[in-house]
Coordinates of C-alpha atoms in Angstrom, one line a residue:
Chain A
G1 CA -5.5 -24.5 -8.1
E2 CA -5.3 -21.1 -9.8
N3 CA -5.8 -20.8 -13.6
V4 CA -5.2 -17.6 -15.6
E5 CA -6.5 -17.0 -19.0
Q6 CA -5.1 -14.1 -21.1
H7 CA -6.5 -12.5 -24.3
P8 CA -5.7 -11.7 -27.0
S9 CA -2.6 -13.8 -27.8
T10 CA -1.5 -11.2 -30.4
L11 CA -2.3 -7.5 -30.7
S12 CA -1.3 -5.1 -33.4
V13 CA -1.8 -1.3 -33.1
Q14 CA -0.7 1.9 -34.7
E15 CA 1.6 4.2 -32.8
G16 CA -0.4 6.6 -30.6
D17 CA -3.4 4.2 -30.3
S18 CA -4.4 2.5 -27.0
A19 CA -3.8 -1.2 -26.3
V20 CA -5.9 -3.3 -23.8
I21 CA -5.0 -6.8 -22.6
K22 CA -7.4 -8.8 -20.5
C23 CA -6.9 -11.6 -18.0
T24 CA -9.3 -13.8 -16.0
Y25 CA -8.5 -15.9 -13.0
S26 CA -10.2 -18.8 -11.2
D27 CA -9.2 -18.7 -7.6
S28 CA -11.2 -16.1 -5.5
A29 CA -8.4 -16.2 -2.9
S30 CA -6.0 -14.6 -5.3
N31 CA -5.2 -11.0 -4.2
Y32 CA -2.1 -10.0 -6.1
F33 CA -2.0 -9.3 -9.8
P34 CA 1.2 -8.2 -11.5
W35 CA 2.0 -7.5 -15.2
Y36 CA 5.3 -8.2 -16.8
K37 CA 6.9 -7.1 -20.1
Q38 CA 9.4 -9.4 -21.8
E39 CA 11.6 -8.3 -24.6
L40 CA 13.2 -10.9 -26.9
G41 CA 15.8 -13.0 -25.2
K42 CA 15.4 -11.3 -21.9
G43 CA 13.8 -12.0 -18.5
P44 CA 10.3 -10.5 -17.8
Q45 CA 10.3 -7.1 -16.1
L46 CA 7.5 -6.0 -13.7
I47 CA 5.7 -3.0 -15.2
I48 CA 2.8 -2.6 -12.8
D49 CA 0.9 -4.5 -10.2
I50 CA -2.3 -4.3 -8.2
R51 CA -3.7 -5.7 -5.0
S52 CA -7.2 -6.7 -4.3
N53 CA -7.9 -3.7 -2.0
V54 CA -7.9 -1.3 -5.0
G55 CA -9.8 -1.2 -8.3
E56 CA -7.4 0.8 -10.5
K57 CA -3.7 1.9 -10.5
K58 CA -1.9 4.1 -13.0
D59 CA 1.7 4.8 -13.8
Q60 CA 2.2 7.3 -16.6
R61 CA 0.9 5.7 -19.8
I62 CA 0.1 2.3 -18.1
A63 CA -2.9 1.5 -16.0
V64 CA -4.4 -1.7 -14.5
T65 CA -8.0 -2.3 -13.5
L66 CA -9.3 -5.1 -11.3
N67 CA -12.8 -6.4 -11.0
K68 CA -12.8 -9.0 -8.1
T69 CA -16.5 -9.8 -8.5
A70 CA -16.0 -10.9 -12.1
K71 CA -12.5 -12.2 -11.4
H72 CA -10.8 -10.3 -14.3
F73 CA -8.1 -7.6 -14.6
S74 CA -6.8 -5.6 -17.5
L75 CA -3.7 -3.8 -18.7
H76 CA -4.2 -0.5 -20.5
I77 CA -1.4 1.2 -22.4
T78 CA -2.2 4.7 -23.9
E79 CA -0.3 6.6 -26.6
T80 CA 1.6 3.4 -27.6
Q81 CA 5.1 3.8 -28.9
P82 CA 7.2 1.3 -31.0
E83 CA 9.3 0.5 -27.9
D84 CA 6.1 -0.8 -26.2
S85 CA 6.4 -3.8 -28.6
A86 CA 7.0 -6.9 -26.5
V87 CA 5.3 -9.9 -24.9
Y88 CA 3.2 -9.0 -21.9
F89 CA 2.2 -11.5 -19.2
C90 CA -0.4 -11.2 -16.5
A91 CA -0.2 -13.3 -13.3
A92 CA -2.3 -14.0 -10.2
A93 CA -1.6 -15.4 -6.7
E94 CA -2.6 -15.3 -3.1
A95 CA -0.1 -13.5 -1.0
G96 CA 2.9 -15.7 -0.3
T97 CA 2.1 -18.4 -2.9
A98 CA 3.6 -19.0 -6.4
L99 CA 2.5 -16.7 -9.2
I100 CA 0.5 -18.4 -11.9
F101 CA 1.0 -16.8 -15.3
G102 CA -1.2 -16.3 -18.4
K103 CA 0.2 -17.5 -21.8
G104 CA 1.2 -14.0 -22.9
T105 CA 0.2 -11.4 -25.4
T106 CA 2.5 -10.3 -28.2
L107 CA 2.0 -6.6 -28.8
S108 CA 3.2 -5.0 -32.0
V109 CA 3.2 -1.2 -32.4
S110 CA 3.8 0.0 -35.9
S111 CA 4.9 3.6 -36.7
Chain B
D1 CA 24.5 -3.8 -8.1
G2 CA 21.6 -5.8 -6.8
G3 CA 19.6 -8.4 -8.6
I4 CA 19.3 -11.9 -9.9
T5 CA 22.0 -13.5 -12.0
Q6 CA 21.8 -16.6 -14.1
S7 CA 24.6 -18.5 -15.7
P8 CA 25.4 -19.4 -18.3
K9 CA 23.3 -17.4 -20.8
Y10 CA 23.5 -20.2 -23.4
L11 CA 24.0 -23.9 -22.7
F12 CA 24.3 -26.8 -25.0
R13 CA 23.9 -30.4 -23.8
K14 CA 24.1 -33.8 -25.4
E15 CA 21.3 -36.2 -25.0
G16 CA 21.7 -38.3 -21.8
Q17 CA 23.7 -35.7 -19.9
N18 CA 22.7 -33.9 -16.7
V19 CA 23.3 -30.2 -16.6
T20 CA 23.0 -27.6 -13.8
L21 CA 21.8 -24.1 -14.3
S22 CA 22.9 -21.5 -11.8
C23 CA 20.8 -18.8 -10.1
E24 CA 22.0 -16.3 -7.5
Q25 CA 20.3 -13.4 -5.9
N26 CA 21.5 -10.6 -3.5
L27 CA 18.1 -9.2 -2.8
N28 CA 17.8 -11.0 0.5
H29 CA 14.6 -12.7 -0.7
D30 CA 13.3 -15.7 1.0
A31 CA 11.5 -17.3 -1.9
M32 CA 13.0 -18.4 -5.2
Y33 CA 11.4 -20.0 -8.3
W34 CA 12.3 -21.8 -11.5
Y35 CA 10.1 -21.4 -14.6
R36 CA 10.4 -23.0 -18.0
Q37 CA 9.3 -20.9 -21.1
D38 CA 8.4 -22.5 -24.5
P39 CA 6.9 -20.6 -27.4
G40 CA 3.2 -20.1 -26.9
Q41 CA 3.2 -21.8 -23.5
G42 CA 3.8 -18.9 -21.2
L43 CA 5.8 -19.4 -18.0
R44 CA 5.4 -22.8 -16.3
L45 CA 6.5 -23.4 -12.8
I46 CA 9.1 -26.2 -12.3
Y47 CA 10.1 -25.9 -8.6
Y48 CA 10.0 -23.3 -5.9
S49 CA 11.6 -22.7 -2.4
Q50 CA 10.2 -20.5 0.3
I51 CA 13.0 -21.1 2.8
V52 CA 16.5 -22.6 2.9
N53 CA 16.6 -26.4 2.9
D54 CA 13.0 -26.7 1.7
F55 CA 11.4 -26.7 -1.8
Q56 CA 8.2 -27.9 -3.5
K57 CA 7.4 -29.2 -6.9
G58 CA 5.6 -27.0 -9.4
D59 CA 3.4 -28.0 -12.3
I60 CA 6.2 -29.6 -14.4
A61 CA 8.8 -31.0 -12.0
E62 CA 9.4 -34.3 -13.7
G63 CA 13.0 -34.7 -14.9
Y64 CA 14.3 -31.8 -12.8
S65 CA 15.9 -31.4 -9.4
V66 CA 16.8 -28.5 -7.2
S67 CA 18.7 -27.7 -3.9
R68 CA 18.5 -24.7 -1.6
E69 CA 21.5 -24.9 0.7
K70 CA 22.0 -21.1 0.9
K71 CA 19.4 -18.3 0.8
E72 CA 21.2 -16.7 -2.1
S73 CA 21.4 -19.7 -4.4
F74 CA 18.8 -22.0 -6.0
P75 CA 20.5 -24.2 -8.7
L76 CA 18.4 -26.3 -11.1
T77 CA 19.6 -29.6 -12.5
V78 CA 18.0 -30.8 -15.8
T79 CA 18.4 -34.6 -15.7
S80 CA 18.5 -37.1 -18.5
A81 CA 15.0 -38.1 -17.5
Q82 CA 13.6 -34.8 -18.9
K83 CA 12.4 -35.8 -22.3
N84 CA 12.3 -32.4 -24.0
P85 CA 14.7 -30.1 -22.2
T86 CA 15.3 -27.5 -24.9
A87 CA 13.7 -24.3 -23.6
F88 CA 14.4 -20.9 -22.0
Y89 CA 14.8 -21.2 -18.2
L90 CA 14.0 -18.3 -15.9
C91 CA 14.8 -18.0 -12.2
A92 CA 12.9 -15.5 -10.0
S93 CA 13.0 -14.4 -6.4
R94 CA 10.4 -12.7 -4.2
S95 CA 10.1 -11.2 -0.7
Q96 CA 7.4 -12.8 1.5
G97 CA 5.8 -9.8 3.0
I98 CA 2.0 -9.5 2.6
S99 CA 2.2 -6.2 0.8
T100 CA 5.7 -6.4 -0.5
D101 CA 5.7 -9.7 -2.4
T102 CA 7.1 -8.3 -5.7
Q103 CA 8.7 -11.0 -7.8
Y104 CA 11.8 -10.3 -9.9
F105 CA 13.3 -12.4 -12.7
G106 CA 16.8 -13.1 -13.8
P107 CA 17.9 -12.7 -17.5
G108 CA 17.4 -16.4 -18.3
T109 CA 19.4 -19.4 -19.6
R110 CA 18.7 -20.9 -23.0
L111 CA 19.3 -24.6 -23.0
T112 CA 19.6 -26.5 -26.2
V113 CA 19.9 -30.3 -26.4
L114 CA 22.0 -31.4 -29.4

């Protein structure tokens, strides 16, 4: 079955810096890769996703890149702000199957 | 107001008792999921259902049971057989289209065994 590894487990940056979180997956059949942001005590919220037919997707300060050959994908946050502080999860799945999640990255943005 | 609701937000249980967590969605999604979250463990899949009256075990199904009698509802029962039930439980739903399979989460239920 699918296995998703996520690094780093914690990340601390200064406000205005960029943050990068990386994930690798094992199942070459996976073709859907979402990223979720979870604030303390709340459910995860989808922030961006990418499908295997594209290599990069952007939404304002957030971007995701996908390398299917190497089986890894990354989340990039530019111009970080204190409100970006949260736990971020990556996930992978083949269409129609259950998402498998990484163990999460705790991002801290200090002002 | 569309979305996924979970109730209650906090739940306390004595050892040896069964307890049922509610999950309702009005997104008309076919698939529904239950995850358990522990510190440092990420999100682990307990059970999932892709259609009414059908469900499959996830990675950590032991000590849990589910039902899917209606499309909108997917309750999770934590039985006394679950040895360490204290955790944050998350319900999710997802459409099944090839290019529209976005998954949404509810707000979660925190279960504490006393």
